[in-house]
mmCIF file of C-alpha atoms in Angstrom:
data_model
loop_
_atom_site.group_PDB
_atom_site.id
_atom_site.type_symbol
_atom_site.label_atom_id
_atom_site.label_comp_id
_atom_site.label_asym_id
_atom_site.label_seq_id
_atom_site.Cartn_x
_atom_site.Cartn_y
_atom_site.Cartn_z
ATOM 1 C CA MET A 1 198.860 83.237 88.081
ATOM 2 C CA ALA A 2 197.929 80.529 86.110
ATOM 3 C CA CYS A 3 194.320 81.371 85.502
ATOM 4 C CA MET A 4 195.438 84.823 84.988
ATOM 5 C CA TYR A 5 197.644 83.262 81.937
ATOM 6 C CA VAL A 6 194.500 81.439 80.831
ATOM 7 C CA SER A 7 192.097 84.287 80.951
ATOM 8 C CA THR A 8 194.716 86.791 78.998
ATOM 9 C CA LYS A 9 194.719 84.158 76.018
ATOM 10 C CA LEU A 10 191.038 83.811 76.035
ATOM 11 C CA HIS A 11 190.441 87.695 75.849
ATOM 12 C CA ASP A 12 192.955 88.380 73.416
ATOM 13 C CA THR A 13 195.526 90.013 75.685
ATOM 14 C CA LEU A 14 198.335 87.584 75.564
ATOM 15 C CA LYS A 15 200.859 88.015 77.859
ATOM 16 C CA LYS A 16 204.021 85.513 78.440
ATOM 17 C CA PRO A 17 204.303 83.801 81.463
ATOM 18 C CA ARG A 18 207.631 85.681 82.629
ATOM 19 C CA ASP A 19 205.541 89.277 82.040
ATOM 20 C CA ILE A 20 202.954 87.716 84.933
ATOM 21 C CA LEU A 21 205.779 86.362 87.196
ATOM 22 C CA MET A 22 207.318 89.768 87.248
ATOM 23 C CA VAL A 23 204.458 91.576 88.278
ATOM 24 C CA SER A 24 203.689 89.130 90.865
ATOM 25 C CA TYR A 25 207.225 89.410 92.170
ATOM 26 C CA ALA A 26 206.693 93.059 92.455
ATOM 27 C CA VAL A 27 203.737 92.368 94.452
ATOM 28 C CA ARG A 28 205.074 89.759 96.322
ATOM 29 C CA PHE A 29 208.449 91.368 97.450
ATOM 30 C CA PRO A 30 207.863 94.915 97.797
ATOM 31 C CA GLU A 31 211.410 95.689 98.927
ATOM 32 C CA LEU A 32 212.570 94.324 95.505
ATOM 33 C CA ALA A 33 210.653 96.053 93.665
ATOM 34 C CA ALA A 34 211.717 99.513 95.657
ATOM 35 C CA LYS A 35 215.162 98.867 94.144
ATOM 36 C CA ILE A 36 213.892 99.234 90.300
ATOM 37 C CA LYS A 37 215.222 102.507 88.982
ATOM 38 C CA VAL A 38 213.792 102.656 85.550
ATOM 39 C CA VAL A 39 209.731 103.092 85.232
ATOM 40 C CA GLY A 40 208.457 99.505 84.249
ATOM 41 C CA GLY A 41 211.713 97.606 85.055
ATOM 42 C CA GLU A 42 211.581 94.067 86.182
ATOM 43 C CA VAL A 43 212.383 92.698 89.661
ATOM 44 C CA GLU A 44 216.023 91.079 89.793
ATOM 45 C CA MET A 45 215.337 87.566 90.801
ATOM 46 C CA ASP A 46 217.445 84.314 90.286
ATOM 47 C CA HIS A 47 217.189 83.036 86.711
ATOM 48 C CA ASN A 48 216.203 79.620 88.199
ATOM 49 C CA VAL A 49 213.721 80.430 90.373
ATOM 50 C CA VAL A 50 211.824 82.434 87.431
ATOM 51 C CA GLU A 51 212.351 79.368 85.181
ATOM 52 C CA ALA A 52 210.808 77.083 87.773
ATOM 53 C CA ASP A 53 207.962 79.149 88.308
ATOM 54 C CA ARG A 54 207.464 79.665 84.560
ATOM 55 C CA LYS A 55 206.908 75.870 84.089
ATOM 56 C CA ARG A 56 204.855 75.545 87.289
ATOM 57 C CA ILE A 57 202.265 77.919 85.516
ATOM 58 C CA ILE A 58 202.384 76.299 82.332
ATOM 59 C CA ALA A 59 201.834 72.889 84.345
ATOM 60 C CA ILE A 60 198.849 74.725 86.551
ATOM 61 C CA GLU A 61 197.340 76.005 83.128
ATOM 62 C CA ARG A 62 196.850 72.501 81.839
ATOM 63 C CA LEU A 63 194.945 71.441 84.954
ATOM 64 C CA VAL A 64 192.832 74.732 84.712
ATOM 65 C CA LEU A 65 191.797 74.086 80.982
ATOM 66 C CA GLU A 66 190.704 70.455 81.879
ATOM 67 C CA MET A 67 188.521 71.956 84.849
ATOM 68 C CA ILE A 68 186.680 74.108 82.699
ATOM 69 C CA CYS A 69 186.329 71.265 80.033
ATOM 70 C CA PHE A 70 188.198 73.463 77.286
ATOM 71 C CA ASN A 71 185.039 75.676 77.259
ATOM 72 C CA PHE A 72 186.360 79.101 76.000
ATOM 73 C CA ASN A 73 182.935 80.524 75.665
ATOM 74 C CA THR A 74 183.035 82.919 78.601
ATOM 75 C CA ARG A 75 180.143 84.810 79.670
ATOM 76 C CA LEU A 76 180.256 88.141 81.355
ATOM 77 C CA PRO A 77 177.462 90.508 82.585
ATOM 78 C CA PHE A 78 178.286 93.253 80.842
ATOM 79 C CA SER A 79 176.832 92.412 77.659
ATOM 80 C CA PHE A 80 173.565 91.665 79.669
ATOM 81 C CA VAL A 81 173.708 94.729 81.595
ATOM 82 C CA ILE A 82 173.150 96.834 78.362
ATOM 83 C CA LYS A 83 170.879 94.498 76.780
ATOM 84 C CA LEU A 84 168.717 94.278 80.000
ATOM 85 C CA GLY A 85 168.903 97.744 80.637
ATOM 86 C CA LYS A 86 167.584 98.948 77.277
ATOM 87 C CA ALA A 87 164.500 96.027 77.779
ATOM 88 C CA LEU A 88 163.792 97.696 81.164
ATOM 89 C CA GLY A 89 163.833 100.698 79.787
ATOM 90 C CA ALA A 90 166.834 102.138 81.939
ATOM 91 C CA SER A 91 168.593 105.563 81.144
ATOM 92 C CA LYS A 92 171.783 105.581 79.746
ATOM 93 C CA ASP A 93 173.321 107.424 82.970
ATOM 94 C CA LEU A 94 171.619 104.300 85.095
ATOM 95 C CA ILE A 95 173.295 101.422 82.709
ATOM 96 C CA LYS A 96 176.591 103.234 83.397
ATOM 97 C CA LEU A 97 176.381 102.982 86.648
ATOM 98 C CA ALA A 98 175.360 99.284 86.310
ATOM 99 C CA TRP A 99 178.297 98.650 84.332
ATOM 100 C CA HIS A 100 180.691 99.743 86.835
ATOM 101 C CA LEU A 101 179.094 97.664 89.278
ATOM 102 C CA ALA A 102 179.203 94.791 87.182
ATOM 103 C CA VAL A 103 183.181 95.559 86.885
ATOM 104 C CA ASP A 104 183.122 95.778 90.776
ATOM 105 C CA SER A 105 181.505 92.658 91.302
ATOM 106 C CA HIS A 106 184.379 90.834 90.247
ATOM 107 C CA ARG A 107 186.010 91.939 93.188
ATOM 108 C CA THR A 108 183.913 89.415 95.201
ATOM 109 C CA LEU A 109 182.772 85.659 94.776
ATOM 110 C CA VAL A 110 179.342 86.816 92.860
ATOM 111 C CA PRO A 111 180.666 85.405 89.494
ATOM 112 C CA LEU A 112 181.034 81.842 90.854
ATOM 113 C CA MET A 113 177.750 82.262 92.640
ATOM 114 C CA TYR A 114 175.271 83.433 89.965
ATOM 115 C CA PRO A 115 174.972 83.438 85.968
ATOM 116 C CA PRO A 116 175.751 86.633 84.510
ATOM 117 C CA HIS A 117 172.559 87.800 83.397
ATOM 118 C CA THR A 118 171.123 87.560 87.187
ATOM 119 C CA ILE A 119 174.301 89.546 88.060
ATOM 120 C CA ALA A 120 173.569 92.009 85.326
ATOM 121 C CA LEU A 121 169.808 92.391 86.620
ATOM 122 C CA ALA A 122 171.471 92.842 90.021
ATOM 123 C CA CYS A 123 173.772 95.558 88.808
ATOM 124 C CA ILE A 124 170.645 97.443 87.470
ATOM 125 C CA TYR A 125 168.687 96.929 90.639
ATOM 126 C CA LEU A 126 171.658 98.463 92.913
ATOM 127 C CA ALA A 127 171.924 101.295 90.514
ATOM 128 C CA ALA A 128 168.546 102.380 90.660
ATOM 129 C CA LEU A 129 168.619 101.654 94.438
ATOM 130 C CA LEU A 130 171.423 104.103 94.653
ATOM 131 C CA THR A 131 169.997 106.862 92.319
ATOM 132 C CA SER A 132 166.775 106.798 94.218
ATOM 133 C CA PHE A 133 167.243 106.224 97.841
ATOM 134 C CA GLU A 134 166.322 108.938 100.390
ATOM 135 C CA THR A 135 165.719 111.088 97.221
ATOM 136 C CA PRO A 136 162.108 112.210 95.980
ATOM 137 C CA ALA A 137 160.845 110.814 92.919
ATOM 138 C CA LEU A 138 161.215 113.616 89.668
ATOM 139 C CA PRO A 139 158.398 113.855 86.974
ATOM 140 C CA ALA A 140 159.899 112.399 83.894
ATOM 141 C CA PRO A 141 161.018 114.606 81.059
ATOM 142 C CA GLU A 142 158.589 114.998 78.539
ATOM 143 C CA GLY A 143 158.778 112.909 75.817
ATOM 144 C CA SER A 144 161.004 110.201 77.765
ATOM 145 C CA MET A 145 160.059 106.677 77.362
ATOM 146 C CA ASN A 146 162.537 105.525 80.086
ATOM 147 C CA ARG A 147 161.681 104.312 83.633
ATOM 148 C CA SER A 148 162.613 106.368 86.495
ATOM 149 C CA SER A 149 164.960 104.926 88.897
ATOM 150 C CA HIS A 150 162.230 104.566 91.576
ATOM 151 C CA GLU A 151 159.930 102.902 89.175
ATOM 152 C CA LEU A 152 163.134 100.369 88.351
ATOM 153 C CA ALA A 153 163.827 99.972 92.173
ATOM 154 C CA ALA A 154 160.180 99.255 92.615
ATOM 155 C CA LEU A 155 160.121 96.524 89.633
ATOM 156 C CA LEU A 156 163.213 94.882 90.309
ATOM 157 C CA GLY A 157 162.408 94.963 94.295
ATOM 158 C CA GLU A 158 159.200 92.655 94.398
ATOM 159 C CA ASN A 159 158.388 89.470 92.595
ATOM 160 C CA GLY A 160 156.653 89.838 89.108
ATOM 161 C CA GLN A 161 156.480 88.488 85.633
ATOM 162 C CA TRP A 162 159.764 90.042 84.980
ATOM 163 C CA GLU A 163 160.877 86.960 87.169
ATOM 164 C CA THR A 164 159.847 84.463 84.256
ATOM 165 C CA THR A 165 161.163 86.696 81.263
ATOM 166 C CA TYR A 166 164.359 87.430 82.514
ATOM 167 C CA GLN A 167 164.960 83.903 84.400
ATOM 168 C CA ALA A 168 165.942 85.539 87.653
ATOM 169 C CA HIS A 169 164.517 85.591 91.306
ATOM 170 C CA VAL A 170 164.348 88.943 93.422
ATOM 171 C CA GLU A 171 165.716 86.522 96.317
ATOM 172 C CA ASP A 172 168.942 86.222 93.854
ATOM 173 C CA LEU A 173 169.009 89.995 93.391
ATOM 174 C CA GLU A 174 168.790 90.793 96.750
ATOM 175 C CA ASP A 175 171.864 88.481 97.921
ATOM 176 C CA ILE A 176 173.963 89.801 95.351
ATOM 177 C CA VAL A 177 172.943 93.589 96.204
ATOM 178 C CA HIS A 178 174.105 93.059 100.061
ATOM 179 C CA ILE A 179 177.468 91.655 98.934
ATOM 180 C CA LEU A 180 178.353 94.437 96.650
ATOM 181 C CA ILE A 181 177.147 97.061 99.045
ATOM 182 C CA ASP A 182 179.351 95.458 101.677
ATOM 183 C CA LEU A 183 182.280 95.669 98.944
ATOM 184 C CA LEU A 184 181.513 99.317 98.620
ATOM 185 C CA GLN A 185 181.331 99.824 102.456
ATOM 186 C CA ASN A 186 184.688 97.983 102.737
ATOM 187 C CA MET A 187 186.625 100.232 99.870
ATOM 188 C CA SER A 188 184.872 103.309 101.540
ATOM 189 C CA SER A 189 186.384 102.282 104.833
ATOM 190 C CA ASN A 190 189.972 101.363 103.413
ATOM 191 C CA PHE A 191 190.519 105.331 102.164
ATOM 192 C CA PRO A 192 192.988 106.842 105.300
ATOM 193 C CA SER A 193 191.301 109.522 107.139
ATOM 194 C CA SER A 194 194.181 111.739 106.875
ATOM 195 C CA VAL A 195 192.856 112.339 103.113
ATOM 196 C CA THR A 196 190.491 115.428 103.092
ATOM 197 C CA ALA A 197 189.459 118.026 100.475
ATOM 198 C CA SER A 198 186.780 120.603 100.203
ATOM 199 C CA PRO A 199 184.280 120.600 97.887
ATOM 200 C CA ASN A 200 184.852 123.741 96.153
ATOM 201 C CA THR A 201 188.811 123.013 96.140
ATOM 202 C CA PRO A 202 190.324 120.798 93.372
ATOM 203 C CA SER A 203 191.570 117.628 94.801
ATOM 204 C CA SER A 204 195.043 116.954 94.339
ATOM 205 C CA PRO A 205 196.418 113.713 92.622
ATOM 206 C CA SER A 206 196.227 110.944 95.083
ATOM 207 C CA PRO A 207 198.268 107.509 95.103
ATOM 208 C CA TYR A 208 194.954 105.652 95.770
ATOM 209 C CA SER A 209 193.893 105.197 91.870
ATOM 210 C CA TYR A 210 191.039 103.126 92.450
ATOM 211 C CA HIS A 211 187.620 103.992 93.311
ATOM 212 C CA PRO A 212 184.609 101.879 93.612
ATOM 213 C CA PHE A 213 182.760 104.014 91.027
ATOM 214 C CA ASN A 214 184.105 106.912 88.642
ATOM 215 C CA PRO A 215 182.452 110.191 90.227
ATOM 216 C CA ASN A 216 182.746 111.740 87.022
ATOM 217 C CA ASN A 217 180.389 109.360 85.465
ATOM 218 C CA LEU A 218 177.800 108.793 88.055
ATOM 219 C CA PRO A 219 174.340 110.396 87.772
ATOM 220 C CA GLN A 220 173.120 112.575 90.626
ATOM 221 C CA SER A 221 172.171 110.452 93.493
ATOM 222 C CA SER A 222 172.196 110.575 97.286
ATOM 223 C CA VAL A 223 175.501 108.990 97.341
ATOM 224 C CA PRO A 224 177.544 112.242 97.879
ATOM 225 C CA PHE A 225 179.628 112.006 94.723
ATOM 226 C CA SER A 226 180.415 115.507 92.794
ATOM 227 C CA PRO A 227 183.277 116.048 89.937
ATOM 228 C CA SER A 228 185.465 117.933 92.521
ATOM 229 C CA THR A 229 185.461 115.325 95.703
ATOM 230 C CA SER A 230 188.309 112.949 96.613
ATOM 231 C CA ALA A 231 188.567 109.737 98.307
ATOM 232 C CA ALA A 232 187.432 111.592 101.258
ATOM 233 C CA SER A 233 183.786 111.970 100.267
ATOM 234 C CA LEU A 234 183.699 107.902 99.735
ATOM 235 C CA LEU A 235 183.964 107.855 103.646
ATOM 236 C CA SER A 236 180.783 109.924 104.299
ATOM 237 C CA SER A 237 178.851 107.631 101.468
ATOM 238 C CA SER A 238 179.363 104.848 103.504
ATOM 239 C CA THR A 239 176.356 106.046 106.018
ATOM 240 C CA SER A 240 174.242 106.252 103.088
ATOM 241 C CA LEU A 241 175.129 102.739 102.062
ATOM 242 C CA THR A 242 174.875 101.736 105.657
ATOM 243 C CA ARG A 243 171.026 103.275 105.842
ATOM 244 C CA LEU A 244 170.215 101.455 102.101
ATOM 245 C CA LYS A 245 171.300 98.210 103.493
ATOM 246 C CA ILE A 246 169.077 98.530 106.423
ATOM 247 C CA ALA A 247 166.298 99.589 104.405
ATOM 248 C CA LEU A 248 166.772 96.500 102.381
ATOM 249 C CA LYS A 249 167.114 94.115 105.371
ATOM 250 C CA GLU A 250 163.816 95.101 106.709
ATOM 251 C CA ARG A 251 161.720 94.350 103.546
ATOM 252 C CA GLU A 252 163.979 91.513 102.103
ATOM 253 C CA HIS A 253 162.289 88.639 100.836
ATOM 254 C CA GLU A 254 162.835 84.923 102.359
ATOM 255 C CA PRO A 255 165.768 82.807 100.587
ATOM 256 C CA ARG A 256 164.453 80.653 98.281
ATOM 257 C CA GLU A 257 164.730 76.721 98.459
ATOM 258 C CA ARG A 258 167.867 75.392 96.322
ATOM 259 C CA MET A 259 166.953 72.326 94.329
ATOM 260 C CA PRO A 260 170.064 69.806 93.443
ATOM 261 C CA LEU A 261 170.762 69.676 89.816
ATOM 262 C CA SER A 262 170.460 65.770 89.782
ATOM 263 C CA GLN A 263 168.937 63.298 92.235
ATOM 264 C CA THR A 264 172.219 61.502 91.758
ATOM 265 C CA ASP A 265 174.820 61.818 94.570
ATOM 266 C CA PRO A 266 178.162 62.230 92.708
ATOM 267 C CA THR A 267 179.704 61.036 95.748
ATOM 268 C CA ALA A 268 178.109 57.888 96.390
ATOM 269 C CA GLY A 269 180.714 55.352 96.796
ATOM 270 C CA LEU A 270 183.472 57.579 97.804
ATOM 271 C CA THR A 271 182.593 57.386 101.564
ATOM 272 C CA PRO A 272 184.669 55.033 103.782
ATOM 273 C CA GLY A 273 183.397 51.382 103.330
ATOM 274 C CA SER A 274 180.997 51.915 100.878
ATOM 275 C CA GLY A 275 183.430 51.676 97.953
ATOM 276 C CA ASP A 276 185.846 49.001 96.697
ATOM 277 C CA GLY A 277 189.724 49.142 96.577
ATOM 278 C CA ASP A 278 192.339 49.248 98.887
ATOM 279 C CA GLY A 279 191.434 50.473 102.247
ATOM 280 C CA ALA A 280 187.817 51.364 101.462
ATOM 281 C CA SER A 281 186.159 48.300 102.236
ATOM 282 C CA GLY A 282 184.927 47.164 105.848
ATOM 283 C CA GLY A 283 184.350 50.111 107.182
ATOM 284 C CA GLY A 284 188.037 50.455 108.313
ATOM 285 C CA GLY A 285 189.610 52.480 105.163
ATOM 286 C CA ALA A 286 189.973 56.245 104.581
ATOM 287 C CA GLY A 287 188.153 56.248 101.236
ATOM 288 C CA LEU A 288 188.880 58.936 98.970
ATOM 289 C CA GLY A 289 192.409 60.317 99.038
ATOM 290 C CA LYS A 290 193.978 56.600 99.826
ATOM 291 C CA ASN A 291 194.387 56.160 95.741
ATOM 292 C CA GLU A 292 197.317 57.742 93.974
ATOM 293 C CA GLY A 293 195.201 58.613 90.675
ATOM 294 C CA THR A 294 193.411 61.718 90.267
ATOM 295 C CA VAL A 295 189.478 61.607 90.750
ATOM 296 C CA ARG A 296 187.587 64.322 88.394
ATOM 297 C CA PHE A 297 184.002 65.202 88.722
ATOM 298 C CA LEU A 298 182.031 65.221 85.682
ATOM 299 C CA PHE A 299 178.527 66.669 86.338
ATOM 300 C CA GLY A 300 175.744 66.676 83.608
ATOM 301 C CA PRO A 301 172.391 68.731 83.325
ATOM 302 C CA PRO A 302 169.307 66.943 84.398
ATOM 303 C CA GLY A 303 168.061 64.524 81.971
ATOM 304 C CA SER A 304 171.160 63.985 80.036
ATOM 305 C CA GLY A 305 171.872 60.557 81.444
ATOM 306 C CA THR A 306 175.505 61.679 82.171
ATOM 307 C CA PRO A 307 176.550 59.816 85.470
ATOM 308 C CA GLY A 308 177.414 61.491 88.128
ATOM 309 C CA LEU A 309 180.983 60.388 88.345
ATOM 310 C CA SER A 310 183.221 59.026 85.857
#
């Protein structure tokens, strides 16, 4: 909740800590939320509990700000999806699909594992795979300067000059694609089997409002989406995703070697018996964790001269 509070400030969608707390109470205590009689009403909680939680959020907010070194220049993959999509000659429909995939990527740990431009390239790659897998290549419309989905999938699926141009690696793209496919499969399997709809019958409103993709915004692909489909159609798409994942596994590249940012070990001197201080010498101390103070790690890029620990 503290991270969400910081995020609302960074993205100019200011919310009071109380607003965030009330939403969290509704999620944590559904039995209390069921007693709300007014649409948009608040959960009835003890004032002292709300005030204590509010102070706790503000205290954690300060720790979050210290942890990000007060760097508010957040970089998200969405702008990269558009810019890289245009640079690669992708169609508007494919870029739109890649945008939705970039949104879904934040339901995973991918944004913490890879830089935003790499995530954007992976989303474009997966969008090309979804729209080209098990479908014949069609001739490009006359006068079109865009690459087809088949061409983009073939380009980003192999090593090439694009890796140097866009400072990315095909191995990283494959890792992200596998994570996103697992997410889509999981989302498909979460829909109840009792949900059924005929392709010829308009689907009724469903309480399951979230879909991995918006069917109305999807270009034609091997994944059986159409404007008239409902949550049940996502179940049948799971088989296509499984076949796609198997096909990628059969031709994926070996994981690349990860190089450390610095040759200096930031944890040096923190192991038992290697540092100074109470209980840390002689090999019998517990080392890190015995001191009452807060230990903060400050890392610098290679060649910056920044020590590993301060």
